[in-house]
Structures are given as C-alpha cells and as structure tokens.
Coordinates of C-alpha atoms and ligand atoms in Angstrom, one line a residue:
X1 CA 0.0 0.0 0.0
X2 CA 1.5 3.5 -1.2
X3 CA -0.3 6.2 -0.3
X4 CA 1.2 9.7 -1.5
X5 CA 0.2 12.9 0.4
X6 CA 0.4 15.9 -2.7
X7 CA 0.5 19.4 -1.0
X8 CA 1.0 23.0 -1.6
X9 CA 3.3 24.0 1.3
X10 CA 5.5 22.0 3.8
X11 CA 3.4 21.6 7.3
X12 CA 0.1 21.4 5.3
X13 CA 0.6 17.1 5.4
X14 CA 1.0 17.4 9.1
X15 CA -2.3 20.1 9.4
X16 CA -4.0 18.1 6.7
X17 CA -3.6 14.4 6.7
X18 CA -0.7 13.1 9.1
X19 CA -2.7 11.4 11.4
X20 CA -4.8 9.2 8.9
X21 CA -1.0 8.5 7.6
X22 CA 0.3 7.2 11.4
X23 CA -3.5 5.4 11.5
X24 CA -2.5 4.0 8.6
X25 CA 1.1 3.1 9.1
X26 CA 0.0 1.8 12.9
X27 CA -3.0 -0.2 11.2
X28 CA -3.1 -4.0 11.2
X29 CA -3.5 -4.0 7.5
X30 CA -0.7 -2.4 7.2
X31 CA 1.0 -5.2 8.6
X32 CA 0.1 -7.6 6.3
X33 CA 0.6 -4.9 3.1
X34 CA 3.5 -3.0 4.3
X35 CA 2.4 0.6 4.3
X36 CA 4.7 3.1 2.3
X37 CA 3.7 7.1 2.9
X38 CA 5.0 9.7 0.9
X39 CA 4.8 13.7 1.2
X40 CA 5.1 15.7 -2.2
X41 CA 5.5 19.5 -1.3
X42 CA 4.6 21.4 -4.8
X43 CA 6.3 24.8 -3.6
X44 CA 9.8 25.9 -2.2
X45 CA 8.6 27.8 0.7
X46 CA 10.6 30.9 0.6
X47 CA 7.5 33.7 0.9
X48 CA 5.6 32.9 3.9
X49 CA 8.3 34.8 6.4
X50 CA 8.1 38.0 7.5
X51 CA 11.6 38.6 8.9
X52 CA 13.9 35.6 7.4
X53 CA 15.5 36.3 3.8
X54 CA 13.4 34.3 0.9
X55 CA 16.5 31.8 0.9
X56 CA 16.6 31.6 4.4
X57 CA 12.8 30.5 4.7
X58 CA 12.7 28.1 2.1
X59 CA 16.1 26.2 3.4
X60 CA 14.5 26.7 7.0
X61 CA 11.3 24.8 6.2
X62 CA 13.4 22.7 3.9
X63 CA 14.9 21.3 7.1
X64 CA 12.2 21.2 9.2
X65 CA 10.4 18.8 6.9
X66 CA 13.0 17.0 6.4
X67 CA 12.8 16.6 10.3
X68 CA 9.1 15.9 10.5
X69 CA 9.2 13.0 7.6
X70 CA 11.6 11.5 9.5
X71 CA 10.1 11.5 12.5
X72 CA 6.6 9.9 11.1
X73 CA 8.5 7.5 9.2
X74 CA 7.5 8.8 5.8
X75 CA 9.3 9.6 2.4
X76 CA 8.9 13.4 1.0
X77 CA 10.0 15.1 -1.7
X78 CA 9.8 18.6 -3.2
X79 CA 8.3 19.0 -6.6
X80 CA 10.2 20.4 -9.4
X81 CA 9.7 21.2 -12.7
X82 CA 11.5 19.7 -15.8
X83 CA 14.7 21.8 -15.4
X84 CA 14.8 21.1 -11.9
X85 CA 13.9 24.2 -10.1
X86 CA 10.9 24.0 -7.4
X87 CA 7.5 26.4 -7.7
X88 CA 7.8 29.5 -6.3
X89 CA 5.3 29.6 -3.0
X90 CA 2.2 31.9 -3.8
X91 CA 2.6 31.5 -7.2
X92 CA 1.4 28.4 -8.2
X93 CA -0.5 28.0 -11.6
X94 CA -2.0 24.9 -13.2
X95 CA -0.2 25.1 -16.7
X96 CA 1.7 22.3 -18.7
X97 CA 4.7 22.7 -16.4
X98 CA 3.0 22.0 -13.4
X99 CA 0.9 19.4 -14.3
X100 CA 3.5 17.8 -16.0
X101 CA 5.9 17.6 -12.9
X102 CA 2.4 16.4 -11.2
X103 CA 2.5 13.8 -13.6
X104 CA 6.0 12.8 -13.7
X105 CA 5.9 12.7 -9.6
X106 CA 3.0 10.5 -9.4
X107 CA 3.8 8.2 -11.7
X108 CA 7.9 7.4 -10.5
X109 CA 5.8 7.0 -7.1
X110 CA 3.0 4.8 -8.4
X111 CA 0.5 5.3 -5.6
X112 CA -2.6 3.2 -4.8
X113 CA -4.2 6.5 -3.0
X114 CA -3.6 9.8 -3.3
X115 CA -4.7 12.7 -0.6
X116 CA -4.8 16.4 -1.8
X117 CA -6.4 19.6 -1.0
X118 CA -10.5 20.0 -2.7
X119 CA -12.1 22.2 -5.0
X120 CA -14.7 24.5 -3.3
X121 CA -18.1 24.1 -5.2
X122 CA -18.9 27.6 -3.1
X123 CA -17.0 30.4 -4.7
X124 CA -18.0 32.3 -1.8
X125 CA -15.0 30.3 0.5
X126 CA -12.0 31.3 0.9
X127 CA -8.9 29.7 -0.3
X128 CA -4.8 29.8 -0.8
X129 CA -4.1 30.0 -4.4
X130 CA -1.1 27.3 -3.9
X131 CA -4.2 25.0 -2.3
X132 CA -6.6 25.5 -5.2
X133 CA -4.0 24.9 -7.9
X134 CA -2.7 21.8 -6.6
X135 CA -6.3 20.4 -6.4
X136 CA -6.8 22.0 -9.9
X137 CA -3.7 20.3 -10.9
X138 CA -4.2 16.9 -9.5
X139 CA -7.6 16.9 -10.7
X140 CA -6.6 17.5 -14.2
X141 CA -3.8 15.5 -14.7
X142 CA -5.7 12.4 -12.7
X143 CA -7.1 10.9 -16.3
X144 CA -3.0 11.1 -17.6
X145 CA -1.5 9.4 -15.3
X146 CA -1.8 6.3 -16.7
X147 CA -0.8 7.8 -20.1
X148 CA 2.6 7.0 -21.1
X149 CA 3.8 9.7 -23.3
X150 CA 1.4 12.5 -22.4
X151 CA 4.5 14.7 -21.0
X152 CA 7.2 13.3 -22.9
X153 CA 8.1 16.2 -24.7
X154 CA 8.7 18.0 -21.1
X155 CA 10.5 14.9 -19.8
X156 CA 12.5 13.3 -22.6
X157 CA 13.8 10.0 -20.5
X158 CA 9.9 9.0 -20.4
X159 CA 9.8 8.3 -24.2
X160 CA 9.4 4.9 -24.8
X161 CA 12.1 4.1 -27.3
X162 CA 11.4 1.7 -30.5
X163 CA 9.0 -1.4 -30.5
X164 CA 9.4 -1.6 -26.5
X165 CA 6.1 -1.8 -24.6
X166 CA 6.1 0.8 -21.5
X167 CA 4.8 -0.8 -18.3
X168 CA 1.0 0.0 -17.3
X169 CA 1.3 2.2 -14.5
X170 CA -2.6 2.5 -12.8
X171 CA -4.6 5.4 -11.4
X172 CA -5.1 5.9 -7.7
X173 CA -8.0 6.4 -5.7
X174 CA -7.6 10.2 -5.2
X175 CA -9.0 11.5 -1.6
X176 CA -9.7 15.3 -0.5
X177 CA -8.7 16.4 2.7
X178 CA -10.0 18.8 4.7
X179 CA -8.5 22.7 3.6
X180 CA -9.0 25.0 6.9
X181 CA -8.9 28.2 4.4
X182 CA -12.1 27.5 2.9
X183 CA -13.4 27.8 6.7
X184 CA -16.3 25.2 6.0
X185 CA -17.2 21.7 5.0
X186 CA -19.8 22.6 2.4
X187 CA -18.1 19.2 0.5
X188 CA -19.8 17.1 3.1
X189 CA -17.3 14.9 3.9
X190 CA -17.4 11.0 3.5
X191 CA -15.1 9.9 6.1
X192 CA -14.4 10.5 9.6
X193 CA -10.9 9.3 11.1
X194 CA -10.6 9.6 15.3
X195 CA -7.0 10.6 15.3
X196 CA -6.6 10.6 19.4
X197 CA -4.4 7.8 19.2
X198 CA -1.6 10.0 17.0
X199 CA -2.3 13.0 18.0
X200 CA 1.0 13.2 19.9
X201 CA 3.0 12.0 17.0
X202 CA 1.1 14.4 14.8
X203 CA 2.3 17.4 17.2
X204 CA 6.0 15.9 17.5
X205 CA 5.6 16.2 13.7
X206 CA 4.6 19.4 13.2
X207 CA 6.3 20.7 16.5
X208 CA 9.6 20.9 13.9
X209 CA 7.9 23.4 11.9
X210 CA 8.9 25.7 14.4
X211 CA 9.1 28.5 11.6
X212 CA 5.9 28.0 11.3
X213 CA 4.0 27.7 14.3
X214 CA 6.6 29.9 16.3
X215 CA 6.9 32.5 14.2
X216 CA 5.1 32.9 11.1
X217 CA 1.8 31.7 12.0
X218 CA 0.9 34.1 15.6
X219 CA 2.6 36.8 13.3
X220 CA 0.3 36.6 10.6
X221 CA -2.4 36.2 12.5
X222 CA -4.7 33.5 10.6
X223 CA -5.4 31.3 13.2
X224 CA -5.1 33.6 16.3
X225 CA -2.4 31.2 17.7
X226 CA 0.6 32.5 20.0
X227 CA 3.5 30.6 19.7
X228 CA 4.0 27.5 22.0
X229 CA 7.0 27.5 24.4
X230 CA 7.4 23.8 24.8
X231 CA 6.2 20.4 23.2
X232 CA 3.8 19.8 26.1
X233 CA 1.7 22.8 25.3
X234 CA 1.8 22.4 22.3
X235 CA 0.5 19.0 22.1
X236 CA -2.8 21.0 24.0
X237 CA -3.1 23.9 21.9
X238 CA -3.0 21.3 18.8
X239 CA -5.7 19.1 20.4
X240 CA -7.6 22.0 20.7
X241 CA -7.6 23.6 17.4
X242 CA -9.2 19.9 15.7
X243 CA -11.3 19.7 18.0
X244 CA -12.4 23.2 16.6
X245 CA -12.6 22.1 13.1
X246 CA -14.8 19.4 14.3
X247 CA -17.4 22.3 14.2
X248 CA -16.2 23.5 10.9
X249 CA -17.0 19.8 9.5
X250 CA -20.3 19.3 11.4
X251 CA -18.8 16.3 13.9
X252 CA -19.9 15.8 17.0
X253 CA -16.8 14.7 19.0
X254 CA -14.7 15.6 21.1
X255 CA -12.1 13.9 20.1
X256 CA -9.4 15.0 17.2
X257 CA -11.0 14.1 14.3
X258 CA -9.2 14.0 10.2
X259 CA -12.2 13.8 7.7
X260 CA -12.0 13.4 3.9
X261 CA -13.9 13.2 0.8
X262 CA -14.4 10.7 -2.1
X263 CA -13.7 11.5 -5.5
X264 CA -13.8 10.2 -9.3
X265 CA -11.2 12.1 -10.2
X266 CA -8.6 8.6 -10.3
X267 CA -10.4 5.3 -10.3
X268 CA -13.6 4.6 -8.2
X269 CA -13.4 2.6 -5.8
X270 CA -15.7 0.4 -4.4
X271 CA -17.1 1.0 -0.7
X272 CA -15.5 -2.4 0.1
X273 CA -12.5 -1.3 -1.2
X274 CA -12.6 1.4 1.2
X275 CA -13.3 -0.5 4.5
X276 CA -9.8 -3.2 3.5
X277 CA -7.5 -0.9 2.6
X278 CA -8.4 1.9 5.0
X279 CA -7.9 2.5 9.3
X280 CA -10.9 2.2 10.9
X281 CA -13.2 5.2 9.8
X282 CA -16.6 6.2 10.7
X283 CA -18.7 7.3 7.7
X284 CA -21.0 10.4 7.4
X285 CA -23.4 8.9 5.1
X286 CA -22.9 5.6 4.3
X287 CA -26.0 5.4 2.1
X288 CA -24.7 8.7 0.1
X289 CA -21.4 7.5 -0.3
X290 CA -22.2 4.2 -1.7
X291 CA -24.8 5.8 -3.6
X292 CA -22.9 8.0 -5.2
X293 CA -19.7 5.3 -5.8
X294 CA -22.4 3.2 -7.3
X295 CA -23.7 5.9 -10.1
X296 CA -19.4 6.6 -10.6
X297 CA -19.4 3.1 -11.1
X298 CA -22.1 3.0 -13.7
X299 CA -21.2 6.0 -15.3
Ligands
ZN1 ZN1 -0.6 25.5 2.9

C-alpha cells in the first residue's frame, strides 16, 4: 500500500492528513501490506516569512520537513519542474509545467491513493491559491496518469524508445482532505478518522515546523495562535484547534478528528474497497457514499 500525500506547502501534510497516515502506518492491515507514505511538497517555501530572507525561509522549512518526515517515518520530496527548479510559493498555476511535474511525480511513485487539498463548489469560501491549484492540478492531470507519453516532450527520458512496450502504470484512488482556508465543509465529507491515538505523533511532527507555528503563524495572524513554548503545550493547543474544526466539519466529537472526501477524479473505488484498505473510519453517510460510488461506477 503506497499512499502519497500531494500538497502546496511543507506543514500542510501534518495540518491536513498526518494522522490518517500514522493510523494508517500503525494499522493492522498495514502489517500484512506494508504501508509506504509519501509527502510531495509542490512549492519551495521561501515567501511565507516575515523577517527571514526568501533563501533563508525556504532552506528553513526545507529542514524542518525533512525533520518531521523522519520522525513519522515517511518519504517526501519537493516538486520540481522539468529543469529542476521548485515552484515558487504563492505563485502556483496549473499550466503544462506543473501538471507535467504532477504527472512525472506520481507516476515514478505509483500510488494506490492519493490525498490532496478539494475544490470549493462555493466560490463564496475562501482559499490559498497554492491550495486550489494543486487540487486543480491533481484533478486535471488524474485521467493522464496512466498515459505514457502524455508529457514526454517535457520529460524526454519518459519516451518509450522503438518497438518496446512501456509498463502499465494504474490510477489511484484520489481523496480530499479537509482545507481550513475554505473555513467550511460545504463538500460534506465521506469519512471520519478519530485521530486521538496519534495526536501526539502528529504534534511531535509538526512541533519541527517551528518556523511556522513559532513565528510565522501568531505573526500573521490567521489562526489567532501564540507561539508554543514547549512540546507539552503544544501538544494541548493542537488538540484543541481539531477539536475546533470538528465544528467547521459538522462532527460531534470531542475527540481530534481528520475527515476526507471521495472522489472520481482517479479510479472509483468500491465502498469495500474502502473498508480493506483503509484504518478504521466512521462514515457520514454511508447510504450517500455508496450511492454516489455506485452511479461513478455506472457511469
Ligand atoms: Zn498550505
């Protein structure tokens, strides 16, 4: 089981969709499958500072990802584009460049599920134009994946050469997380992941983004945080801000809870399919998910 986390900035995987990850990971089917997790940052991180040089920032949280994969046990990688350089953080657009880095990424990886930000349906939301584009881009580039030569012109080694065959490579499942800057869950979400048993790995993750949560984040304000002085608090003041987004995503818990969505855009799967390869989830709807799996199905 390869599962491969695609993201605008580094922290978003810990903010986003660590703790189904460590479910994952810690899962019994994972035992028997041998879970692989991957993180694919699509920017390079060097705007979100307000006092550290651009160069400075993006080597910082460079580091501190490098730090936090480690500690979760997980792979990651930083997009780049044919000639090698990473996108520029705020910048992001879905054009042939992008989607064919998207495309190249994925399929080296070869994932059997991907997990990326959603499209809001509501225009109305807000967003982070790195967010959007990297659902844009994973959404449009989902059908190609499985298409050998649709970006060989921007990456020359992937040309299949003479009368040689190239290898099948298959579409994922594709899964939405939850994206905080659209500040609701008007997707509905399908599924509902109690994360209480990693929420301490989560914040020892996401602790090394200490760029981030000790400096850039209670300076710019978004999610009226003050900057934690030790692991221990921490570990509280993370616990507390899902249990706030459980009232962004309609749950009543009060537990940490990761919820994500369904989609068509890779290959459908069945519910079935769901409940053996995935932790232990609870499901909104069950009815309207394997309703609307059935029509993708059908379609
Ligand atoms: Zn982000």
């Amino acid at each position: 089981m390869k599962v491969l986390c695609i993201h605008a900035h580094f922290d978003d995987f810990e903010f986003a969709c660590a703790g189904l990850f460590l479910l994952w990971k810690n899962s019994a089917k994972a035992s028997n499958s041998s879970f692989q997790g991957k993180i694919l940052v699509c920017t390079d991180g060097a705007a979100g500072h307000h006092f550290r040089s651009r160069e400075e920032t993006a080597q910082l949280r460079l580091n501190e990802q490098a730090k936090a994969a480690e500690i979760g046990g997980f792979e990651w990688e930083l997009l780049k584009d044919p000639l090698g350089n990473p996108f520029r953080e705020g910048c992001l657009e879905t054009n042939r460049i992008f989607l064919a880095s998207l495309w190249k990424a994925i399929r080296d990886y070869r994932p059997d599920y991907i997990v990326c930000p959603p499209i809001p349906r509501d225009t109305r939301v807000g967003i982070h134009v790195d967010h959007l584009q990297v659902a844009e881009g994973v959404r449009r580039v989902a059908y190609l994946i499985s298409v050998p030569h649709a970006f060989a012109p921007e990456f020359p080694d992937t040309q299949v050469k003479g009368t040689a065959v190239p290898e099948y490579i298959s579409t994922p499942v594709i899964l939405n997380a939850h994206d905080s800057y659209m500040g609701s869950d008007e997707d509905e979400h399908d599924l509902e992941f109690d994360i209480s048993r990693v929420i301490d790995s989560i914040a020892e993750m996401s602790f090394c983004h200490q760029s981030q949560i000790a400096e850039w984040l209670p300076w710019v304000g978004r999610h009226a945080m003050t900057a934690p002085k030790s692991i221990e608090k921490w570990k509280h003041q993370l616990n507390q801000r899902f249990i706030q987004r459980n009232y962004q995503s309609n749950i009543e818990s009060s537990n940490p809870m990761e919820v994500f969505t369904v989609t068509a855009w890779g290959v459908v799967p069945g519910f079935e399919k769901l409940v053996d390869d995935l932790p232990e989830f609870r499901c909104r709807s069950e009815e309207n998910l394997k309703a609307r799996l059935n029509s993708w199905k059908a379609s």
